[in-house]
Short mmCIF file of C-alpha atoms in Angstrom, two decimals:
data_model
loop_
_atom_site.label_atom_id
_atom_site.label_comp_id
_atom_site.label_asym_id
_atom_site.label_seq_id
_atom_site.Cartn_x
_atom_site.Cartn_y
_atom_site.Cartn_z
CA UNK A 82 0.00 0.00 0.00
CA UNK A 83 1.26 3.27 -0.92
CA UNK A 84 2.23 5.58 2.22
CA UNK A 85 0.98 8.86 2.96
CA UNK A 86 2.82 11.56 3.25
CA UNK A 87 1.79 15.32 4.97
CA UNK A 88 3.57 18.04 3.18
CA UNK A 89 2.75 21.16 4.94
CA UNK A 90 4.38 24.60 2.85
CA UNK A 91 2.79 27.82 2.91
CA UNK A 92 4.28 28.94 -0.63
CA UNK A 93 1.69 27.20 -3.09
CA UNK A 94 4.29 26.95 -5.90
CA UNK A 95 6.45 25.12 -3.73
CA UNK A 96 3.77 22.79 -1.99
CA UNK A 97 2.30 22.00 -5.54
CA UNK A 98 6.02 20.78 -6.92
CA UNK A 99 6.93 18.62 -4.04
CA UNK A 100 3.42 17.24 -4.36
CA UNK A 101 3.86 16.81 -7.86
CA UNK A 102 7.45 15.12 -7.07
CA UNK A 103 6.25 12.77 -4.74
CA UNK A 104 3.36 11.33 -6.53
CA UNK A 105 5.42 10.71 -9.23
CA UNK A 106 6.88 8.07 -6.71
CA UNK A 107 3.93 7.29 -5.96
CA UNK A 108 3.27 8.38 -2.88
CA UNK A 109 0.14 9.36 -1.17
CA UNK A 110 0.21 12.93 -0.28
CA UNK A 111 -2.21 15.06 1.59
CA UNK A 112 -0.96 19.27 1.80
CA UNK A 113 -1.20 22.03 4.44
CA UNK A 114 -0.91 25.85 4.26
CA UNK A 115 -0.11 26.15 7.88
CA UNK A 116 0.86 24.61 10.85
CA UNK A 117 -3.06 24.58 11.84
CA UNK A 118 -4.35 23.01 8.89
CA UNK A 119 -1.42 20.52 9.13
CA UNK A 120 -2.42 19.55 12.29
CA UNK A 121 -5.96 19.23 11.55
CA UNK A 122 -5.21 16.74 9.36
CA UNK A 123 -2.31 15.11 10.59
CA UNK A 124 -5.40 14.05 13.37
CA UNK A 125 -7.79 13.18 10.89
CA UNK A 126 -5.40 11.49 8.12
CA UNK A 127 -2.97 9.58 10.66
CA UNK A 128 0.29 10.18 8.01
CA UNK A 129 3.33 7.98 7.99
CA UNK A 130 5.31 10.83 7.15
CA UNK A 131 5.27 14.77 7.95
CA UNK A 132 7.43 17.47 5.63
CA UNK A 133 7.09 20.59 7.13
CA UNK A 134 8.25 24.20 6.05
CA UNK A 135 9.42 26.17 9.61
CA UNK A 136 8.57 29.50 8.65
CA UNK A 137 4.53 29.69 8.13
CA UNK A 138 1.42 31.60 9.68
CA UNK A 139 -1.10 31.01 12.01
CA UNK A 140 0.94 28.13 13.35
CA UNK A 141 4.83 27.65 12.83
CA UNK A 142 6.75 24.58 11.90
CA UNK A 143 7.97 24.43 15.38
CA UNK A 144 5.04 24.81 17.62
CA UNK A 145 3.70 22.52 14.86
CA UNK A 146 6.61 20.07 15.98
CA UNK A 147 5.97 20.37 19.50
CA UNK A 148 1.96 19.90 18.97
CA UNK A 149 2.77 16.73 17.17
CA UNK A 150 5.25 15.33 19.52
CA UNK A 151 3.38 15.99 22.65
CA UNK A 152 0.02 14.30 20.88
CA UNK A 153 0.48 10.65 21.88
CA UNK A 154 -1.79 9.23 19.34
CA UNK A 155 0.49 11.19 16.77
CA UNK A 156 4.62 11.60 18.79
CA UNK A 157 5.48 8.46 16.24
CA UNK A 158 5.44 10.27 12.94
CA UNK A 159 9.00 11.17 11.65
CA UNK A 160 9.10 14.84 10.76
CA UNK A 161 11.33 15.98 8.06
CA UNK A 162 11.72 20.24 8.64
CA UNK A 163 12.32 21.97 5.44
CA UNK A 164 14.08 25.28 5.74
CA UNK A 165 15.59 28.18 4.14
CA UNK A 166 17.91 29.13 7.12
CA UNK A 167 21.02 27.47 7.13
CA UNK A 168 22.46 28.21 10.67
CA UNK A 169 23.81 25.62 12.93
CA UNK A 170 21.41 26.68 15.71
CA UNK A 171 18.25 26.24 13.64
CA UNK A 172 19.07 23.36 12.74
CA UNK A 173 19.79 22.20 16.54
CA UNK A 174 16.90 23.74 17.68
CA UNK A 175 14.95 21.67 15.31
CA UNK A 176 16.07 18.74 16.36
CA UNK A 177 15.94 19.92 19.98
CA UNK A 178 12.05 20.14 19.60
CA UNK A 179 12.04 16.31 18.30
CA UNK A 180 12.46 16.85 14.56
CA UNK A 181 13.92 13.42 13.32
CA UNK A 182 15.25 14.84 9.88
CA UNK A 183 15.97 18.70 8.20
CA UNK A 184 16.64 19.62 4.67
CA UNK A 185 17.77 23.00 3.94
CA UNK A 186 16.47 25.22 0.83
CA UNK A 187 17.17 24.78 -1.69
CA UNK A 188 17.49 21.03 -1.74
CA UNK A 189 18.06 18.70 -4.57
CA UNK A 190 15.17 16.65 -4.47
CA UNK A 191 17.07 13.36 -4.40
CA UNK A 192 18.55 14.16 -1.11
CA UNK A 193 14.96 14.39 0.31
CA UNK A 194 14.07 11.69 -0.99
CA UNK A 195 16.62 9.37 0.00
CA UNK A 196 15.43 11.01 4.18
CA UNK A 197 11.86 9.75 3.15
CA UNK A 198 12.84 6.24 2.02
CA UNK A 199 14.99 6.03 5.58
CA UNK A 200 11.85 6.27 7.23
CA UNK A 201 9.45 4.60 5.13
CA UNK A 202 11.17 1.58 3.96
CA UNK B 134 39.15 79.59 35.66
CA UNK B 135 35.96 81.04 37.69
CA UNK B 136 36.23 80.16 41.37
CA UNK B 137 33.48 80.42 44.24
CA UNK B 138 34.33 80.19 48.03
CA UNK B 139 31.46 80.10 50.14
CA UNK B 140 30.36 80.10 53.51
CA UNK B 141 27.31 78.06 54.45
CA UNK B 142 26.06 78.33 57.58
CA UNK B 143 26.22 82.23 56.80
CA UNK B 144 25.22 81.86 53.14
CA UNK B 145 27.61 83.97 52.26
CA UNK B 146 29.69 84.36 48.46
CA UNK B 147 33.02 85.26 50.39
CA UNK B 148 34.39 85.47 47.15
CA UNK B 149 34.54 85.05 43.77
CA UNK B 150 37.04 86.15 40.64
CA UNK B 151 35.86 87.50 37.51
CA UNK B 152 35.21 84.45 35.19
CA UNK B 153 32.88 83.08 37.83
CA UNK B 154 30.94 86.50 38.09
CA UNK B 155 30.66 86.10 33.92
CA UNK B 156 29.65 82.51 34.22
CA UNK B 157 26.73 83.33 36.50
CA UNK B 158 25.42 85.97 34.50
CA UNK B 159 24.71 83.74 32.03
CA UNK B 160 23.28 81.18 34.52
CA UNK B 161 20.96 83.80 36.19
CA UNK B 162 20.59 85.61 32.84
CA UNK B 163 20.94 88.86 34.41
CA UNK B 164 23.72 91.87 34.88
CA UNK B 165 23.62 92.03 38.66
CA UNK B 166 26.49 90.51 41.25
CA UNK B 167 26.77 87.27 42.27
CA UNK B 168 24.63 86.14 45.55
CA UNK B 169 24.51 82.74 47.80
CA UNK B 170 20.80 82.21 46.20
CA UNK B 171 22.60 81.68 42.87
CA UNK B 172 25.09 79.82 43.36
CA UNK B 173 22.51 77.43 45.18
CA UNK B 174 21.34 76.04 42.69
CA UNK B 175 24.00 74.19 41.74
CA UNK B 176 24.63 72.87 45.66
CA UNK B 177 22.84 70.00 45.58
CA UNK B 178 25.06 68.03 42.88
CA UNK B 179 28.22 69.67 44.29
CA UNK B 180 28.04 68.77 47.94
CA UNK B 181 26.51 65.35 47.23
CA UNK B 182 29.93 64.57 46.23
CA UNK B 183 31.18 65.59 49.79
CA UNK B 184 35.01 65.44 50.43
CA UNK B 185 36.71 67.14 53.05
CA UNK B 186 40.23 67.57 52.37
CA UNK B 187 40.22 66.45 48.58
CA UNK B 188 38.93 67.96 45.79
CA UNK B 189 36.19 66.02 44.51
CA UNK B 190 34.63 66.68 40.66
CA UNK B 191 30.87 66.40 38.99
CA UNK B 192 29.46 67.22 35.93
CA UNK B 193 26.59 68.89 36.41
CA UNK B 194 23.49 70.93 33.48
CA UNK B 195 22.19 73.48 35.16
CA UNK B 196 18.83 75.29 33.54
CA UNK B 197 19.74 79.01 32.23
CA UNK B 198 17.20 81.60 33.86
CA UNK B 199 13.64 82.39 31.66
CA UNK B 200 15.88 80.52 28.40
CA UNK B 201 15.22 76.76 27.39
CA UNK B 202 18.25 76.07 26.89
CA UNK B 203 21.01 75.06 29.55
CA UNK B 204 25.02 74.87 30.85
CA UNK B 205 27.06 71.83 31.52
CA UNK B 206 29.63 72.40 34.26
CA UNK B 207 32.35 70.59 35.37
CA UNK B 208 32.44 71.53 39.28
CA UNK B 209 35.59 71.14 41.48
CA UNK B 210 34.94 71.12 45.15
CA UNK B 211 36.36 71.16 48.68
CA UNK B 212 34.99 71.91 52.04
CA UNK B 213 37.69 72.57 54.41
CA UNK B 214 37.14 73.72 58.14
CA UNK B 215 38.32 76.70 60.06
CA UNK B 216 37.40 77.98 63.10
CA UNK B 217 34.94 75.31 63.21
CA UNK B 218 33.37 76.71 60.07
CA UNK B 219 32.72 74.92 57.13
CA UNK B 220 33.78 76.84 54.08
CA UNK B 221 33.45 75.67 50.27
CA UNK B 222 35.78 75.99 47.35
CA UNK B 223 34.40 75.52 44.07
CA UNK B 224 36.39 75.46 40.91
CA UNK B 225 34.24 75.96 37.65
CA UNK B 226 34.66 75.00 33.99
CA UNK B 227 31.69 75.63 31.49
CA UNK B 228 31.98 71.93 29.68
CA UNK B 229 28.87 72.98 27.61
CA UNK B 230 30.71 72.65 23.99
CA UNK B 231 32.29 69.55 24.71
CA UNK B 232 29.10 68.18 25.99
CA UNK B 233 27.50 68.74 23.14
CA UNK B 234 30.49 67.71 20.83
CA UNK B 235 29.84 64.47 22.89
CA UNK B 236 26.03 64.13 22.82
CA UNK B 237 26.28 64.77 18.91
CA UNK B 238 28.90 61.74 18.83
CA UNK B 239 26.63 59.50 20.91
CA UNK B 240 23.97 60.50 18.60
CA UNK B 241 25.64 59.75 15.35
CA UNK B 242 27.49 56.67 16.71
CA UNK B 243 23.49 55.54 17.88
CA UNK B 244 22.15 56.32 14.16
CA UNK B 245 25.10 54.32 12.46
CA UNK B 246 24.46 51.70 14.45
CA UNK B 247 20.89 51.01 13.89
CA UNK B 248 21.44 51.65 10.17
CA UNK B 249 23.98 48.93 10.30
CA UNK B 250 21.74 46.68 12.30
CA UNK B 251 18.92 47.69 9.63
CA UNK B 252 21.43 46.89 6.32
CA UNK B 253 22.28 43.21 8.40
CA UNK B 254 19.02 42.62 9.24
CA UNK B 255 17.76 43.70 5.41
CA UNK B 256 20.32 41.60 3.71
CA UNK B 257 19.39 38.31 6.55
CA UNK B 258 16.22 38.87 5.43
CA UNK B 259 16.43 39.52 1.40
CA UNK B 260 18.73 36.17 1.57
CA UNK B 261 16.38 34.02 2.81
CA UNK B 262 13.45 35.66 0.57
CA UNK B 263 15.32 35.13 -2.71
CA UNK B 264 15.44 31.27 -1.52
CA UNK B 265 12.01 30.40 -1.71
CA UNK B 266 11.53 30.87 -5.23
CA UNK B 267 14.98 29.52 -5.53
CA UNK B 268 13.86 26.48 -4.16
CA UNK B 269 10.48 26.24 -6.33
CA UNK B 270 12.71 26.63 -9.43
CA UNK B 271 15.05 23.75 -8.66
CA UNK B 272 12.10 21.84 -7.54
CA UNK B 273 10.07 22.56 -10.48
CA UNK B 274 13.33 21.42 -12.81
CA UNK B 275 13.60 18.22 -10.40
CA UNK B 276 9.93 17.33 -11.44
CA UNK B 277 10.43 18.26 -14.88
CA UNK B 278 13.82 15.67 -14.86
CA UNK B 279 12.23 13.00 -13.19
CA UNK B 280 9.40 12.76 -15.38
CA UNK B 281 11.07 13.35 -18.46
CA UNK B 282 12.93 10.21 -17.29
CA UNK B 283 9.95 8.41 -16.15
CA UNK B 284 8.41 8.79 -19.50
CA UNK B 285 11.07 7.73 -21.60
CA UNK B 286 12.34 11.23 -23.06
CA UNK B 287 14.80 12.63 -20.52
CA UNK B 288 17.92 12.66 -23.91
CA UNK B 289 21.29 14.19 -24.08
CA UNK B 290 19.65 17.34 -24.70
CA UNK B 291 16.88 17.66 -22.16
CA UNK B 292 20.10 16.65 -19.27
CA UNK B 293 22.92 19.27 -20.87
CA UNK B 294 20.71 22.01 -20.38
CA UNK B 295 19.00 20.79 -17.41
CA UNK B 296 22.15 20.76 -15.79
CA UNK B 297 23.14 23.88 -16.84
CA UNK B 298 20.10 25.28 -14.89
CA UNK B 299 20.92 23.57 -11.92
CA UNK B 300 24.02 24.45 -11.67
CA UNK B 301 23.21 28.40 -11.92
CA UNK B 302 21.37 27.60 -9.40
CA UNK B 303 23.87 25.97 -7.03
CA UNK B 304 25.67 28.88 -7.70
CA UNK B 305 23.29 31.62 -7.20
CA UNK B 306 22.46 30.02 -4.15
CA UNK B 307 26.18 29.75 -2.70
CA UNK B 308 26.33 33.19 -3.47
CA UNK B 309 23.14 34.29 -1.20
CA UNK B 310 25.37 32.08 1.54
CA UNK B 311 28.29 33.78 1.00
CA UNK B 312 26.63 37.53 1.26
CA UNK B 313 24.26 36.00 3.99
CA UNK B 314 28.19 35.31 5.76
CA UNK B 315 29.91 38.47 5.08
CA UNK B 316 26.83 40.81 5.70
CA UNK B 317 26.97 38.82 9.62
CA UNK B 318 30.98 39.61 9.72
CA UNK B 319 30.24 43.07 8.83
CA UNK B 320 28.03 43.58 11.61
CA UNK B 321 30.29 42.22 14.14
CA UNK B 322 27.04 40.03 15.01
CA UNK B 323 29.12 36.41 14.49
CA UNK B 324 29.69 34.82 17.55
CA UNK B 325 32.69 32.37 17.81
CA UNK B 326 32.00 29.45 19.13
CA UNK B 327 35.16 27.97 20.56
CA UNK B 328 35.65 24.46 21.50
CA UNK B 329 38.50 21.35 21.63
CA UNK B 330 38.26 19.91 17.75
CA UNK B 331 40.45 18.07 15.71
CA UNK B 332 41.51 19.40 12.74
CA UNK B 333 41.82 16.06 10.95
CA UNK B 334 38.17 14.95 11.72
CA UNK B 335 36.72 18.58 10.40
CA UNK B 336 38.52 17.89 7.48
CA UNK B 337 38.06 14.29 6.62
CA UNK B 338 33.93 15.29 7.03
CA UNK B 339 34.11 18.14 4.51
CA UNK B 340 36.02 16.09 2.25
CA UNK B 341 33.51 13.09 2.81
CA UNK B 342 30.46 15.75 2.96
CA UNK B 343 31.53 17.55 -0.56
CA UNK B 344 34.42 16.58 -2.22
CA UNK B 345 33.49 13.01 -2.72
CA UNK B 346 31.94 11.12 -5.47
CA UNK B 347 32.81 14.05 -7.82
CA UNK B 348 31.58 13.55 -11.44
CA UNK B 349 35.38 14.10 -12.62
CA UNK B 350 36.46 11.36 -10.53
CA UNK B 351 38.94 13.21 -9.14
CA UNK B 352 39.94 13.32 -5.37
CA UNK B 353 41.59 15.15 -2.14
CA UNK B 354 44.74 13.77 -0.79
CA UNK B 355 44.97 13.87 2.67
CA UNK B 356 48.51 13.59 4.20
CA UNK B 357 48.69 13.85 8.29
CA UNK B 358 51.99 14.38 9.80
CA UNK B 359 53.39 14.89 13.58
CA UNK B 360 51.18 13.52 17.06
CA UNK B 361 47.66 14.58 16.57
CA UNK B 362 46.73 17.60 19.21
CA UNK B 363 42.67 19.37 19.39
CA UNK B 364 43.55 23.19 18.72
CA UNK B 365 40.77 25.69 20.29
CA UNK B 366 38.12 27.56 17.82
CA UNK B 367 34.66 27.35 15.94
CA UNK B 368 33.91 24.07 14.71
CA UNK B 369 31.28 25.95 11.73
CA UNK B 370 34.10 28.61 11.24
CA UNK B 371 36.66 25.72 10.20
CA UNK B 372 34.93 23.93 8.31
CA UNK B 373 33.96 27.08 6.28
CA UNK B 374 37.33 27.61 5.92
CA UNK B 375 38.70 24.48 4.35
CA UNK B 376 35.47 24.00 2.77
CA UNK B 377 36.13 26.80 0.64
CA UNK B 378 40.32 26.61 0.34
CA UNK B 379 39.79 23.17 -1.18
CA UNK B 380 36.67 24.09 -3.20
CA UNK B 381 39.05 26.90 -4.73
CA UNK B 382 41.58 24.06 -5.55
CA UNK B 383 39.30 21.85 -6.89
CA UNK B 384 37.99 25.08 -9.47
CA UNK B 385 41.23 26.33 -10.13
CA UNK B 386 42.89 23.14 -11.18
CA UNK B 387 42.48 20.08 -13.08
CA UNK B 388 44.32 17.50 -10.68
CA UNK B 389 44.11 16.20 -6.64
CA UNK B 390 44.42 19.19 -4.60
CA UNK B 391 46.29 17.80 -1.17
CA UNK B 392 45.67 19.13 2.05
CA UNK B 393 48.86 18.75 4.69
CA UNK B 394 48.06 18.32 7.99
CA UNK B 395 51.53 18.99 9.98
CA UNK B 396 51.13 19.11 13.75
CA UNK B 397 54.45 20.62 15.05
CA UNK B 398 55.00 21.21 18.86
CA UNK B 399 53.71 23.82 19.88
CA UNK B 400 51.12 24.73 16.60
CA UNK B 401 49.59 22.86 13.96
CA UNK B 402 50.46 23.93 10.20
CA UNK B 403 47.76 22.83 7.68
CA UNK B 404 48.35 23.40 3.36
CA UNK B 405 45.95 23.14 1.17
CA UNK B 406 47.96 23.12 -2.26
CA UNK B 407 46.29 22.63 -5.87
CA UNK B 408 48.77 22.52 -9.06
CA UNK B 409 46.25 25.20 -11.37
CA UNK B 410 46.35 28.07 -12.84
CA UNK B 411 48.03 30.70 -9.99
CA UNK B 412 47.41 33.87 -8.74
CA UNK B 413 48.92 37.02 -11.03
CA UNK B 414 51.90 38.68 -8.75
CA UNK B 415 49.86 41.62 -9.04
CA UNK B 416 46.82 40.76 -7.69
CA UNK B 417 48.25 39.17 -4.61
CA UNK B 418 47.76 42.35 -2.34
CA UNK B 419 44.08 42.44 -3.14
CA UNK B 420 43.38 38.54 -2.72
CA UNK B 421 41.37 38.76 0.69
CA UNK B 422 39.33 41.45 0.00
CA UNK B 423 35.68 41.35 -0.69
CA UNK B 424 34.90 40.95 -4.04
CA UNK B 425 37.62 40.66 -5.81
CA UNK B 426 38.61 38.22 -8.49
CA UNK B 427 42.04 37.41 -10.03
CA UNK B 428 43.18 38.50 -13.55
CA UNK B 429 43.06 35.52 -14.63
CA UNK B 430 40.14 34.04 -13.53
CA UNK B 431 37.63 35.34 -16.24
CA UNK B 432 35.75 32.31 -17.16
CA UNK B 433 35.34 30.37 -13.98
CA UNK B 434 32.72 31.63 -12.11
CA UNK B 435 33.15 33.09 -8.35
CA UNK B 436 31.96 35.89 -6.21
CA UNK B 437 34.71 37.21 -4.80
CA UNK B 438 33.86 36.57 -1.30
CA UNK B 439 35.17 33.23 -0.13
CA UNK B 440 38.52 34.29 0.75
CA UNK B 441 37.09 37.43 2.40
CA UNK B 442 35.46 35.29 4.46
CA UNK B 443 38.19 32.86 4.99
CA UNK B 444 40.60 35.55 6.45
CA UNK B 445 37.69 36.71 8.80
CA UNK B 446 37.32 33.42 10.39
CA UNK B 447 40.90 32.24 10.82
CA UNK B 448 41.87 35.57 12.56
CA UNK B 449 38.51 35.10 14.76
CA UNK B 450 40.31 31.64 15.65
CA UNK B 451 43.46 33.34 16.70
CA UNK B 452 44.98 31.71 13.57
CA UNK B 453 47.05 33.25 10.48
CA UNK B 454 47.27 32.77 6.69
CA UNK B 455 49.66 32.66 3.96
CA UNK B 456 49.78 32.29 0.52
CA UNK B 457 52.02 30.99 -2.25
CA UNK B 458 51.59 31.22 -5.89
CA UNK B 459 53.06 30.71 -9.07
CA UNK B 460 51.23 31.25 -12.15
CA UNK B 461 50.23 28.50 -13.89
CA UNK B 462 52.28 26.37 -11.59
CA UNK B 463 49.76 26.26 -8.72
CA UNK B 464 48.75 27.81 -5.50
CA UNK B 465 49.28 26.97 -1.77
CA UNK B 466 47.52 28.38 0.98
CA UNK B 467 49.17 27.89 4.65
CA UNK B 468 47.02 28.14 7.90
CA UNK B 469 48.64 28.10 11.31
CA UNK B 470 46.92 27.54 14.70
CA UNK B 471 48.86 27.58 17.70
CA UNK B 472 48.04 24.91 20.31
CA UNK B 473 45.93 26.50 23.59
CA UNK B 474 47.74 26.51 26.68
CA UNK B 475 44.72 25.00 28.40
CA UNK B 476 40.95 23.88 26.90
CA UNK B 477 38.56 25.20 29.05
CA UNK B 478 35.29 22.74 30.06
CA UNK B 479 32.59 22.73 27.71
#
């Protein structure tokens, strides 16, 4: 069965490529604008995967981290954080908060992917 | 210099010269003698300061009389006892032009500041912008690639120029990095980091991290010399550093560039040596500054800022650089860190 993925970006050019990308290996994927919406249906879609831009409104990639990992229902789900800063400490503060993978931007999409496939095969 | 001596329990001026009478007609803003009721006024800042026996000094802005505008005195006191009388001596400079000299300093020091801090916090900003549509361009060619490929059609064609985009992009992106770096320097906002590493490790994992698997097959030598010893600086900053010496010696030549580890006694000397194309004798004195580009570098593409930026960091580490060159014989750049005496706890 194919696995789902939740790709969470608040730049609709970007969420609609990825989404694109990852079908095309036929993945499942479900999208968010926001760190809300993501975790409205990170409840209601149970994904084996999250992708999540840092960076968003309404509800950031990191309080969208720490929602997630507090939620026992949902703490299992690997989180990939994708983001544009490239500083040590962002980095180690995202995995601080319990993110189990980070990609920065731009990223060569093959590099992703191989992160995905370490957690979903 | 105006002087004051006064009595207090009598409140009497007991005298004063003629520079003091001419500085309190501008206090009082009027033409007539000096009294105790004048000088009062400024009491309150002068005795605080106390001292019996020693002349004591405050600066002190006193109000001018019906005017909204004020004096800045520097006031010299002493109280000495006669007779069982106190009796003050007060020594009097008007400051007032240097205090403004000064405020107007402050003030100008204050505004280039914050426009500094604006410019950094712009350029962080701008940066990090320009990558989002960066990264939905690369992603965009990623999708067009791999489904190209899927279907069959991805040909010579379709990956030369493919390529070619992705590599502009690689570079444009480096480049945002680079002014991202040296826009941080400028500020004097980078924080160094010091810690115990070894040199050998930071460089095996940037060689590992992005010198491997390269698509010209060709390699960095690593040759380690001496008894290995942890020198004390930034982990980030070094790897920065050799990150970008052996990138240029990768670009600049065509064969292994070798990186020499030597650890001496007391310091550790590390090369990083390529066999390329050289650095022009007369653009040696301009090498480390921003923006700049050898001679003879026309069609290989650079910013300008990477040794900028290298230069920064060692000296940050308490390290120096040297370079050698010989045109198209090659190019070796010598870093030296001296050992720490002690490595303070983490």
């Amino acid at each position: 069965m194919n696995k789902t993925i939740l790709l969470i970006e608040d730049k609709p050019t970007l969420l609609d490529t990825l989404k694109s990308l990852l079908e095309l290996y036929h993945y499942k994927v479900i999208v968010a604008a926001n760190g809300a919406e993501g975790m409205e249906q990170a409840r209601l879609n149970r994904p084996d995967l999250v992708i999540s831009d840092i960076y968003m409104p309404v509800l950031n990639g990191y309080e969208l981290l720490e929602m997630l990992k507090k939620d026992d229902a949902l703490c299992n789900i690997p989180v990939i954080m994708l983001t544009a800063k490239t500083e040590i400490e962002e980095i180690d503060l995202a995995m601080q908060k319990g993110a189990d993978g980070y990609v920065t931007k731009p990223f060569v999409f093959k590099n992703l992917h191989a992160i995905i496939k370490k957690f979903l095969h | 210099m105006p002087v004051v001596i006064l009595s207090h329990p009598k409140e009497q001026v007991l005298f004063t010269n003629k520079p003091a009478e001419t500085l309190f007609k501008k206090i009082t803003n009027t033409k007539r003698g000096l009294s105790y009721s004048d000088i009062k006024i400024i009491l309150p800042d002068t005795l605080k300061a106390g001292g019996s026996g020693e002349f004591t000094n405050v600066e002190c802005q006193i109000p001018v009389n019906g005017k909204k505008t004020s004096l800045w005195l520097e006031i010299s006191s002493n109280t000495v006892t006669q007779d069982n009388e106190p009796y003050t001596i007060l020594l009097l400079a008007d400051i007032s032009d240097r205090k403004i000299k000064e405020l107007q300093m402050i003030q100008s020091l204050e505004k280039e500041r914050s426009l500094l801090e604006m410019k950094t916090h712009f350029i962080s900003m701008a940066s990090h912008e320009f990558k989002t549509p960066l990264t939905a361009i690369s992603s965009t060619m990623e999708l067009l690639q791999t489904k190209l490929q899927m279907d069959n059609l991805l040909d010579q064609f379709y990956t030369h120029n493919i390529s070619k985009i992705s590599s502009e992009i690689f570079k444009l992106n480096t480049m945002l990095d680079e002014i991202l770096t040296l826009s941080t320097i400028a500020s004097n906002n980078i924080e160094v980091r010091k810690q115990a590493v070894e040199i050998e490790r930071v460089i095996a994992d940037i060689k590992y991290q992005y010198f491997s698997e390269r698509k010209d097959d060709r390699v960095l030598n690593l040759k380690i010399s001496g008894t290995p010893h942890p020198i004390y600086a930034d982990r980030n900053q070094l790897s920065k550093i050799f990150t970008n010496l052996v990138g240029n010696a990768f670009k600049y030549s065509s064969s292994n560039p070798v990186v020499k580890i030597h650890y001496q006694k007391t310091r550790v000397v590390i090369k990083v040596t390529d066999n390329g194309l050289g650095i022009p004798e007369k653009d040696m004195p301009y090498l480390f500054q921003s923006f700049f580009r050898g001679s003879n570098v026309d069609s290989i593409e650079g910013t300008g800022l990477g040794l900028s930026i290298v230069k920064d960091f060692v000296e940050r580490n308490n390290g120096s650089i040297f370079v050698e060159s010989k045109e198209n014989k090659g190019t070796t750049f010598t870093i030296i860190f001296k050992y720490p005496d002690h490595i303070p706890a983490a």
